Coordinates of C-alpha atoms in Angstrom, one line a residue:
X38 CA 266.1 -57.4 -90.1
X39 CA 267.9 -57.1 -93.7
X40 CA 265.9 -54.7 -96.0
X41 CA 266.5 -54.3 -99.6
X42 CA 265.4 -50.9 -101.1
X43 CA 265.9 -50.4 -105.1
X44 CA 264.5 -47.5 -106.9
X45 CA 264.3 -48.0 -110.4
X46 CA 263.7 -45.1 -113.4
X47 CA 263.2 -47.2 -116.6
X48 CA 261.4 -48.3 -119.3
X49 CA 258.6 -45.2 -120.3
X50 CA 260.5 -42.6 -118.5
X51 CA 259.1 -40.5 -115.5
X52 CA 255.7 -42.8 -115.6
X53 CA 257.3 -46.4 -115.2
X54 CA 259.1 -45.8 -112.0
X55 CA 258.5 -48.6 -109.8
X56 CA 259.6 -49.4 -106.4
X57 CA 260.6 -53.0 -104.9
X58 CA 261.0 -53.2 -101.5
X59 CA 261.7 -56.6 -99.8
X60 CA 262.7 -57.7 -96.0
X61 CA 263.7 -61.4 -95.0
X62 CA 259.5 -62.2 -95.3
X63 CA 257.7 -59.9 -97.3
X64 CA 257.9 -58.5 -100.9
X65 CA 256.1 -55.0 -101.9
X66 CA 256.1 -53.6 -105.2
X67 CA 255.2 -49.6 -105.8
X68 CA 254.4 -48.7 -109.6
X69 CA 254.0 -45.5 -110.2
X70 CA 252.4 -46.0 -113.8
X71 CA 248.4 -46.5 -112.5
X72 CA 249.0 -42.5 -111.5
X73 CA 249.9 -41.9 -115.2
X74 CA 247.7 -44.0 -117.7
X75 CA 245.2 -44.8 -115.3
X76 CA 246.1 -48.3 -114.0
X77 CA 247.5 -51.3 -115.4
X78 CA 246.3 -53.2 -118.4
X79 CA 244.5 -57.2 -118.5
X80 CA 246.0 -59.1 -115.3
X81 CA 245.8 -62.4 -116.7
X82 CA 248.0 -64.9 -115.3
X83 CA 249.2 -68.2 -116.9
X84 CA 251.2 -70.8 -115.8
X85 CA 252.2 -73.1 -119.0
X86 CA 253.9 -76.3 -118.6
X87 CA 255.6 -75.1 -115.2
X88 CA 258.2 -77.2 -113.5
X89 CA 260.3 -76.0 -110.0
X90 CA 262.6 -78.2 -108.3
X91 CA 265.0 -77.9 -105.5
X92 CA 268.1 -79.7 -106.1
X93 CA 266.4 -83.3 -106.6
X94 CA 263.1 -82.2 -104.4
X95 CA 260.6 -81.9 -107.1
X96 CA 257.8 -79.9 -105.8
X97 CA 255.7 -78.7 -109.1
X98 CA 255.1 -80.9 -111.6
X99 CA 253.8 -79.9 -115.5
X100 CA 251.4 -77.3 -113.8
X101 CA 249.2 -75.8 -116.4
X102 CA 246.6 -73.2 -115.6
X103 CA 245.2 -70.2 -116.8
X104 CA 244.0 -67.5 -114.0
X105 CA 241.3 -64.9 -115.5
X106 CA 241.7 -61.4 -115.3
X107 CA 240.0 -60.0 -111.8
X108 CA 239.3 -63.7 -110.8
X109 CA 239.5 -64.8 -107.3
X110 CA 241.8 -68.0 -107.4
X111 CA 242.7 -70.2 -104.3
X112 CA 245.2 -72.5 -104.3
X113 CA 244.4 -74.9 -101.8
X114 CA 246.1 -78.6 -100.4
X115 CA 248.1 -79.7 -97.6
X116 CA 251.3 -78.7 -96.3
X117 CA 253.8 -79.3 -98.8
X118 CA 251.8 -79.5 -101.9
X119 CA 254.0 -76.7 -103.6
X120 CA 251.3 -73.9 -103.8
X121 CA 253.3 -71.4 -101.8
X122 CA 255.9 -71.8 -104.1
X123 CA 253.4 -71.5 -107.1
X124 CA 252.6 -67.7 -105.8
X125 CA 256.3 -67.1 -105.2
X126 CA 257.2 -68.2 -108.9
X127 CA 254.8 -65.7 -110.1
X128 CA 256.4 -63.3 -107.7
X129 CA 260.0 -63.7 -109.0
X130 CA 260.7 -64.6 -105.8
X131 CA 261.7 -68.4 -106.7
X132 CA 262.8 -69.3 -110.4
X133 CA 261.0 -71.5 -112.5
X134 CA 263.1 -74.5 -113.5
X135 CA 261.2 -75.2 -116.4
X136 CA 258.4 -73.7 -118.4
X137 CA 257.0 -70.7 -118.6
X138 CA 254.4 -67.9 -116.4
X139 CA 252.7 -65.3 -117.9
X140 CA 251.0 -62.2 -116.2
X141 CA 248.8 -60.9 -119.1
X142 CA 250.8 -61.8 -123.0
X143 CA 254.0 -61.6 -121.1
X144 CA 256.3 -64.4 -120.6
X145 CA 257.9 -63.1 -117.2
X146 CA 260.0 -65.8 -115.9
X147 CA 263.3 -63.5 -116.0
X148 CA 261.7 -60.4 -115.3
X149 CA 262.6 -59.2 -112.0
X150 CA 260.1 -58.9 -109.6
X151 CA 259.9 -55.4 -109.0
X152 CA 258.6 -54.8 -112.9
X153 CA 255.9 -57.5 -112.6
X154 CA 253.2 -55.3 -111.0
X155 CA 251.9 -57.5 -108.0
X156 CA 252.2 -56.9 -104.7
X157 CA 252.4 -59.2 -101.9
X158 CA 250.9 -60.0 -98.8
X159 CA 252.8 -63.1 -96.4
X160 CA 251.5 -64.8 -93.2
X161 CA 254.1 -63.2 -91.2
X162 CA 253.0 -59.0 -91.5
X163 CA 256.4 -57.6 -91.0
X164 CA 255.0 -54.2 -90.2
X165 CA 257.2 -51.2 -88.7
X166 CA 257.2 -51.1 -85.0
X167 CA 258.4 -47.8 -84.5
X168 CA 256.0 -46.7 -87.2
X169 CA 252.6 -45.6 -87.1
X170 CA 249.6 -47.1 -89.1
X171 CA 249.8 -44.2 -91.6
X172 CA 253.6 -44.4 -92.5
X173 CA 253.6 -48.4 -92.3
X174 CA 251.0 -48.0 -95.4
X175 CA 252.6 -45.5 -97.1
X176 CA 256.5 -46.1 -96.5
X177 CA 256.3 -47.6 -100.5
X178 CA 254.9 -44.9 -102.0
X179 CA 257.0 -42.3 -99.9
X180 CA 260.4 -44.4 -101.3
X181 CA 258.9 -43.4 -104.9
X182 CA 258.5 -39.8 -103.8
X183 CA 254.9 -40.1 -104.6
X184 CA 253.5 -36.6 -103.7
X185 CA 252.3 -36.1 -100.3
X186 CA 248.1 -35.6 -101.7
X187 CA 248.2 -38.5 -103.6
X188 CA 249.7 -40.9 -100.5
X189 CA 246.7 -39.4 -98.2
X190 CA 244.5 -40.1 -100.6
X191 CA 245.2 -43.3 -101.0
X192 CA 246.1 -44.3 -97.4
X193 CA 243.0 -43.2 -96.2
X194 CA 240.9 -44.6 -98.8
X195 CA 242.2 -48.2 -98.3
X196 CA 242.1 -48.0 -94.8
X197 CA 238.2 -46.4 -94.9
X198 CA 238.0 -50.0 -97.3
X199 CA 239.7 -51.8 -94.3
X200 CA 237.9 -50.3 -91.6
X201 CA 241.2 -48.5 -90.2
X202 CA 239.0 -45.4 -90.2
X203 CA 235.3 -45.7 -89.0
X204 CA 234.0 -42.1 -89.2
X205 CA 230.4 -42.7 -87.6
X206 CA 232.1 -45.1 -85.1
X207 CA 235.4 -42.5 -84.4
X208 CA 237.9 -45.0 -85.2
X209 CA 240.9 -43.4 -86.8
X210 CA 244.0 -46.2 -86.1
X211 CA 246.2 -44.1 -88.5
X212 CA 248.0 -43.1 -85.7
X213 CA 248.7 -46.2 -83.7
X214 CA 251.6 -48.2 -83.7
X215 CA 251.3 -52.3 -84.4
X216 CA 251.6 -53.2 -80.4
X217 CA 248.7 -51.1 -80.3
X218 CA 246.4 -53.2 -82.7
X219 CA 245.1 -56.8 -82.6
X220 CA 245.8 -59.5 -84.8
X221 CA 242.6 -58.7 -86.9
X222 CA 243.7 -54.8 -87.4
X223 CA 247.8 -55.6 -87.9
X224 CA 246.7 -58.0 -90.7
X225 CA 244.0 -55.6 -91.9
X226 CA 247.2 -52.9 -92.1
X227 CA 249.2 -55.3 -94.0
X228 CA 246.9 -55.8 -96.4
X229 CA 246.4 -52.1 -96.7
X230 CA 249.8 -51.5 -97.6
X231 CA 249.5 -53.4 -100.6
X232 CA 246.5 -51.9 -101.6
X233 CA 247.8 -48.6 -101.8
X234 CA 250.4 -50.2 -104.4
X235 CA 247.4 -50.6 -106.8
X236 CA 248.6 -53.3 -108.6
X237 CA 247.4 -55.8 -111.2
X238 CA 247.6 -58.9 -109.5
X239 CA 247.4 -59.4 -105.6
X240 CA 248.8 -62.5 -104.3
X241 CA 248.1 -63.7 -100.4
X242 CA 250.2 -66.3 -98.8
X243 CA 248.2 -67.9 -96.0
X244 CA 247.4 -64.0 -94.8
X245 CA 245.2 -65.1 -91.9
X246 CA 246.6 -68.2 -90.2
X247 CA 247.8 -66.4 -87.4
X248 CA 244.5 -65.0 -86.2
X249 CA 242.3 -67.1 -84.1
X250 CA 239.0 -68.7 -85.2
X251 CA 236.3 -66.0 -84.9
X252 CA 238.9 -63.6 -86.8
X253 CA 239.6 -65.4 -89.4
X254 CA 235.1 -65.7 -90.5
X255 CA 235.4 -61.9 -90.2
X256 CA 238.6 -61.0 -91.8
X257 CA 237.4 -63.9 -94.8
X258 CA 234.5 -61.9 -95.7
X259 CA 236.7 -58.8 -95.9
X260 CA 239.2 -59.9 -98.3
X261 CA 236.4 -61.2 -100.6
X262 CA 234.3 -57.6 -100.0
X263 CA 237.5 -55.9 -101.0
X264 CA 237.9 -58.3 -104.3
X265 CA 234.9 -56.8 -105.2
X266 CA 235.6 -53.6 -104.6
X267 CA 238.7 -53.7 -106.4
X268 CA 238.1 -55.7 -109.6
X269 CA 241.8 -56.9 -109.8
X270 CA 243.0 -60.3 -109.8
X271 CA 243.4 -61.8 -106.7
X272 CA 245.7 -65.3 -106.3
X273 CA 245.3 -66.5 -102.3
X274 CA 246.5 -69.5 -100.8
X275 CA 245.7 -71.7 -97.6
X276 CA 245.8 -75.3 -96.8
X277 CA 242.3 -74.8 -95.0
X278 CA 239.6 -76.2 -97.5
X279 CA 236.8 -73.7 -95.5
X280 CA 238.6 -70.6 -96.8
X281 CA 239.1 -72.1 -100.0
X282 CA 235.8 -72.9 -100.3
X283 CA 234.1 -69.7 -98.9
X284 CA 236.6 -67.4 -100.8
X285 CA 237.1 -68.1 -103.9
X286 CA 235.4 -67.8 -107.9
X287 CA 237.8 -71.1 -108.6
X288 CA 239.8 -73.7 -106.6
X289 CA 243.2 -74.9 -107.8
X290 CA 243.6 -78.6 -105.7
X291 CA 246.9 -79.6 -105.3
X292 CA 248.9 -82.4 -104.1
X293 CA 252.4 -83.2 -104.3
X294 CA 253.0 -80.7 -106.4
X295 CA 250.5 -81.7 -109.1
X296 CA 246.8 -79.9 -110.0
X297 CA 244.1 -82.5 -109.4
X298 CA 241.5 -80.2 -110.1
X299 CA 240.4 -76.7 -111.1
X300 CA 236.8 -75.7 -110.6
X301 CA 234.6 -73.7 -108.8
X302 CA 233.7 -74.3 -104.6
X303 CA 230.0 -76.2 -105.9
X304 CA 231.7 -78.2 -108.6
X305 CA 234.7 -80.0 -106.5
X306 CA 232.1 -80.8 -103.7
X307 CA 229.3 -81.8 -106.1
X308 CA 231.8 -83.9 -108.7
X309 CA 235.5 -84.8 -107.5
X310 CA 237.4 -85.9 -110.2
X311 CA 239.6 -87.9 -107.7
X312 CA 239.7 -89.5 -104.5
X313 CA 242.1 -86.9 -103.1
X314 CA 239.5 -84.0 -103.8
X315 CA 236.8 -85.7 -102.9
X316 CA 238.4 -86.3 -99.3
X317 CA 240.0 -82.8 -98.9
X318 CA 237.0 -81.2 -99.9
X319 CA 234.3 -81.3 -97.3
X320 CA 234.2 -81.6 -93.7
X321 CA 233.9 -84.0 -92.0
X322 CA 235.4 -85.7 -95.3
X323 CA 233.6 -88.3 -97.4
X324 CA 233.7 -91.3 -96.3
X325 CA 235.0 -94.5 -97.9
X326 CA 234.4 -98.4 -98.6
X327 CA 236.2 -100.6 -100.9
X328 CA 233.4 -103.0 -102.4
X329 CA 233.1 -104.4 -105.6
X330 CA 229.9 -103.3 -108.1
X331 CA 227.6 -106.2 -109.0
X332 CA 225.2 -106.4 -112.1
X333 CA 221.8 -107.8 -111.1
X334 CA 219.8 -107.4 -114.6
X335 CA 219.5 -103.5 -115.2
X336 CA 220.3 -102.8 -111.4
X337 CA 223.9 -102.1 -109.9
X338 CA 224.3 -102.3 -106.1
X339 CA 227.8 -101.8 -104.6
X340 CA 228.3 -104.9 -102.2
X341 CA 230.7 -103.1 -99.4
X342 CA 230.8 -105.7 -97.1
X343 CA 228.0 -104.4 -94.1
X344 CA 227.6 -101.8 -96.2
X345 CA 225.8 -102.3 -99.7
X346 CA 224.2 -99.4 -101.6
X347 CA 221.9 -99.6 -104.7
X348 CA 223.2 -97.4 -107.7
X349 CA 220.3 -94.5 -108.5
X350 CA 219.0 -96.0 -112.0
X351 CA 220.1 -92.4 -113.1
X352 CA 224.0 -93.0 -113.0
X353 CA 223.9 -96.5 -114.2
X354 CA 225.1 -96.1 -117.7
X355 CA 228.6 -94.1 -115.4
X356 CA 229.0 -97.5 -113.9
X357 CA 227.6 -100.4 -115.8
X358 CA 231.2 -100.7 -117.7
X359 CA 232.9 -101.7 -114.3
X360 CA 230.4 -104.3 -113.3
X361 CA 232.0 -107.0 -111.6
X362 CA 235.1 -104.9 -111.1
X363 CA 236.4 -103.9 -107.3
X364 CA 235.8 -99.7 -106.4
X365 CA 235.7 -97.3 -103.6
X366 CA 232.5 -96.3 -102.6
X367 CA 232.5 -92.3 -101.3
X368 CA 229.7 -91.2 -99.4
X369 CA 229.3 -87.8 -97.6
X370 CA 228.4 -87.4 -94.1
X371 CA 225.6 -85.0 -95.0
X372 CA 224.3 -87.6 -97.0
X373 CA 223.9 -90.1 -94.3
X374 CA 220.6 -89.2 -92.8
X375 CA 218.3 -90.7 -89.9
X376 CA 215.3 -92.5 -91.0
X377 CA 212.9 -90.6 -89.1
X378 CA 213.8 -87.1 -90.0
X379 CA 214.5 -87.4 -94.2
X380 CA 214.9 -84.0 -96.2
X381 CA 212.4 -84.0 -99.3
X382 CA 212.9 -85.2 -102.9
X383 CA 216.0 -87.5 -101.8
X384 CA 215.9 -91.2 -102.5
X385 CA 216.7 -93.4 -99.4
X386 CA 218.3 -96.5 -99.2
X387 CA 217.9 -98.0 -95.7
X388 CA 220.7 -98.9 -93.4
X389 CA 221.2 -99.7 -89.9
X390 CA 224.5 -99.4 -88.1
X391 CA 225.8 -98.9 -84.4
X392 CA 226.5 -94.9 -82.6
X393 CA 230.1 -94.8 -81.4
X394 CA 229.8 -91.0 -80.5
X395 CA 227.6 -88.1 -80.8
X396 CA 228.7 -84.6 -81.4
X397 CA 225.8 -82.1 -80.6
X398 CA 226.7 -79.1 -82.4
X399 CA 223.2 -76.8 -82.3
X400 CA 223.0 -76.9 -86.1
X401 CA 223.0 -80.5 -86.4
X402 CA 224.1 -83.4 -85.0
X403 CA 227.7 -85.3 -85.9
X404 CA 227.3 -89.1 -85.4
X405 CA 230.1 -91.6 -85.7
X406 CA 228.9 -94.8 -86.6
X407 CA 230.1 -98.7 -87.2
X408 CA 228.6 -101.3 -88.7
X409 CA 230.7 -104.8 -89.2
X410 CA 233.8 -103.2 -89.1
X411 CA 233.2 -100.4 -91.4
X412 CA 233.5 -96.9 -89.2
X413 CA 231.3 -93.6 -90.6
X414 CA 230.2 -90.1 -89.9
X415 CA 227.0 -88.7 -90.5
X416 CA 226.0 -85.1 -89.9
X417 CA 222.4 -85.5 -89.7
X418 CA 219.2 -83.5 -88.3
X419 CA 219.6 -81.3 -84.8
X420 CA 216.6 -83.1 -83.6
X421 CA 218.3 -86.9 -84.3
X422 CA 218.3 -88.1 -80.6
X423 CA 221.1 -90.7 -80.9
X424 CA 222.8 -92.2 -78.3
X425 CA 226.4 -94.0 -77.5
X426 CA 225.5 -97.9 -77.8
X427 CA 221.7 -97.1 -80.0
X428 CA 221.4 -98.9 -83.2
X429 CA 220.3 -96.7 -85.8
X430 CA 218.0 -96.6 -88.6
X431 CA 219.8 -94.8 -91.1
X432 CA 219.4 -93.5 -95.0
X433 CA 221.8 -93.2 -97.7
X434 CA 220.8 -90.4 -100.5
X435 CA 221.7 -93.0 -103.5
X436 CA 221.8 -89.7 -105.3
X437 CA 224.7 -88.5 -104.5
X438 CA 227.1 -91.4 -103.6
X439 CA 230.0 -91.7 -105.7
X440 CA 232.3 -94.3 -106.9
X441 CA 236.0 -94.9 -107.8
X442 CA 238.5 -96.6 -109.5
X443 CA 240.6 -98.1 -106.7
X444 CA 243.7 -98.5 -109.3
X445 CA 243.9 -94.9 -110.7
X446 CA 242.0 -93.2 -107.7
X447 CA 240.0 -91.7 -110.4
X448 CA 236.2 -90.6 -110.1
X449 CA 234.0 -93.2 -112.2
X450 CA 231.4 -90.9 -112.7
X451 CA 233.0 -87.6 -113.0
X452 CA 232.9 -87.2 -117.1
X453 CA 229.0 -88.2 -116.5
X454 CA 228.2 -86.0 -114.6
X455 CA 229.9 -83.3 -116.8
X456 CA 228.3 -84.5 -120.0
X457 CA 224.5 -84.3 -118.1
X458 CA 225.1 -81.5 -115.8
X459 CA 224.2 -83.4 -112.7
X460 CA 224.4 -81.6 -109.7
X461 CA 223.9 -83.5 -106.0
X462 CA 220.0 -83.2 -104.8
X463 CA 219.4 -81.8 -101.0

């Protein structure tokens, strides 16, 4: 494995040393100027009119977004959607082909990585096998010289944060090597070695896709316990929607290289502004039926074929401007309900339609259904009773259907639902 080591003395003297360490997967910066002035000033990140192309691949297109200080952002979207290479732009790891990233009220598209004061952490954790715990953690900080006090102190602190060290429990892995560990604890080291950089920003690139399932619940709560612990920015990618939504304070959807929405977890699931979030957020995912809207006086229904749905008198005025006008109908499988076992306070409209399968999952029941044609899934009550082959007397919550523009893929009711701060019903 190549390593690069540079040790820079510049800018404010003795208190702006800085260390940048890279390997062919992994990028650590050490600053040394949070042990002098007592940390690092707002960590603000901006991305202004940002382009990135390789050769004639364009992968980002005219990304604008502005990223909070000590907010927890997620860029989330499928393979290929370009957010890796939005963290690695803001790393200095890939150039910007156009426009401009800020960290704070500094433009830092030719500053070199090591003086932009973030550190880190990839999918792949590159740690030391000959080392131990302890020296994989602090092999940054020793490059700097840091003195031999202050790298205890802050080896051991992160890794009491981690869960490296378990006094009550006598776990100490400070002094294992990685073969040693599991998945769970070589992650949980990799991450420690970047929080011992104390930096402004932390960026993490898919950091838990290599753990299995039950590891990856565990170690999601962790990372968002140690966000709050912290209080630094934090800028984490995945392409799974359940991290994304369980992780972080905002959601950056992208696709093809362009934003289609920034919100927070409740807001993209409640009101999609397109049909891409609206199918990427949620699982199962919404489900769809081109239909066209019909005007019948005051009253809207969505004529779908075997499946027609009144409009809730509520959202009428989002809709009545496309009456007569072809749309995609999106309903959520949580919103498909049996008859017999309703939740409270929603407002029905009654279906029937045919079981293809039944997925008993404890918590609930996931039924695919058909009716003319048209396949759906439901994720209804644990006590629905379904079987292969029943025909079944189903509800729609009108409430919370949404409709779009089959042309632009655009929600129809999104700037409604801004402007009257509708939220779905249970």
């Amino acid at each position: 494995m190549q390593r690069l080591t540079i040790l820079l003395l510049a800018l404010r003297g003795f208190c702006a040393r800085q260390v940048f360490w890279a390997d062919s997967t992994n990028a650590y910066l050490f600053d040394w100027r949070s042990l002098c002035d007592g940390g690092s000033s707002v960590a603000s990140v901006t991305y202004r009119n940002v382009h990135k192309s390789f050769g004639n691949t364009v992968v980002i297109t005219d990304m604008n977004l502005e990223i909070q200080d000590q907010e927890f952002l997620v860029f989330v979207g499928p393979s290929g959607c370009g957010k890796s290479t939005s963290l690695r732009m803001l790393a200095g790891l890939e150039e910007v082909t156009a426009g401009e990233i800020l960290i704070g009220d500094r433009v830092v598209n030719n500053v070199a990585p090591k003086d932009r004061d973030v550190a880190m952490v990839f999918q792949s954790y590159a740690l030391y096998p000959h080392m131990t715990v302890y020296d994989n953690m602090a092999f940054g900080l020793r490059l700097r010289k840091t003195p031999k006090q202050e790298i205890d102190r802050r080896v051991n602190e992160a890794a009491r944060s981690l869960g490296l060290i378990e006094e009550d429990k006598g776990i100490n892995l400070l002094d294992r090597r990685p073969r040693q560990l599991s998945g769970g604890q070589r992650q949980r080291v990799a991450v420690g070695r970047a929080i011992v950089r104390e930096p402004a920003v932390f960026l993490l690139d898919e950091p838990l896709s290599n753990l299995d399932a039950k590891l990856r619940v565990q170690s999601r709560a962790e990372i968002a316990k140690l966000h709050q612990r912290l209080q630094t920015t934090f800028i984490y990618v995945t392409h799974d929607q359940v991290e994304a939504m369980t992780m972080g304070t905002r959601i950056c959807v992208l696709n093809e290289g362009i934003i289609q929405q920034v919100d927070t977890p409740q807001a993209l699931y409640s009101n999609p502004a397109n049909i891409f979030v609206a199918g990427f957020i949620g699982s199962p995912a919404m489900n769809f039926f081109d239909g066209v809207l019909i005007a019948e006086g005051e009253a809207l229904t969505v004529d779908a074929g075997a499946v027609s749905i009144k409009i809730d008198p509520a959202h009428a005025a989002a809709f009545r401007s496309h009456a007569g006008k072809e749309v995609i109908l999106g309903i959520r499988p949580e919103d498909i309900h049996d008859f017999r076992y309703l939740p409270a306070g929603i407002s029905p409209w009654e279906l029937e339609a045919s079981v293809d399968v039944v997925e008993q999952m404890g918590n609930e029941v996931v039924v695919y259904l058909n009716e003319g044609g048209a396949s759906f899934i439901s994720r209804m009550d644990p006590r629905c009773d379904a079987e292969v082959g029943d025909r079944l007397k189903i509800a729609v919550n009108i409430d919370n259907i949404h409709l779009f523009d089959p042309g632009t893929r655009e929600s129809l009711d999104y700037n409604f639902r801004l402007e009257h701060g509708m939220k779905l019903k249970a």
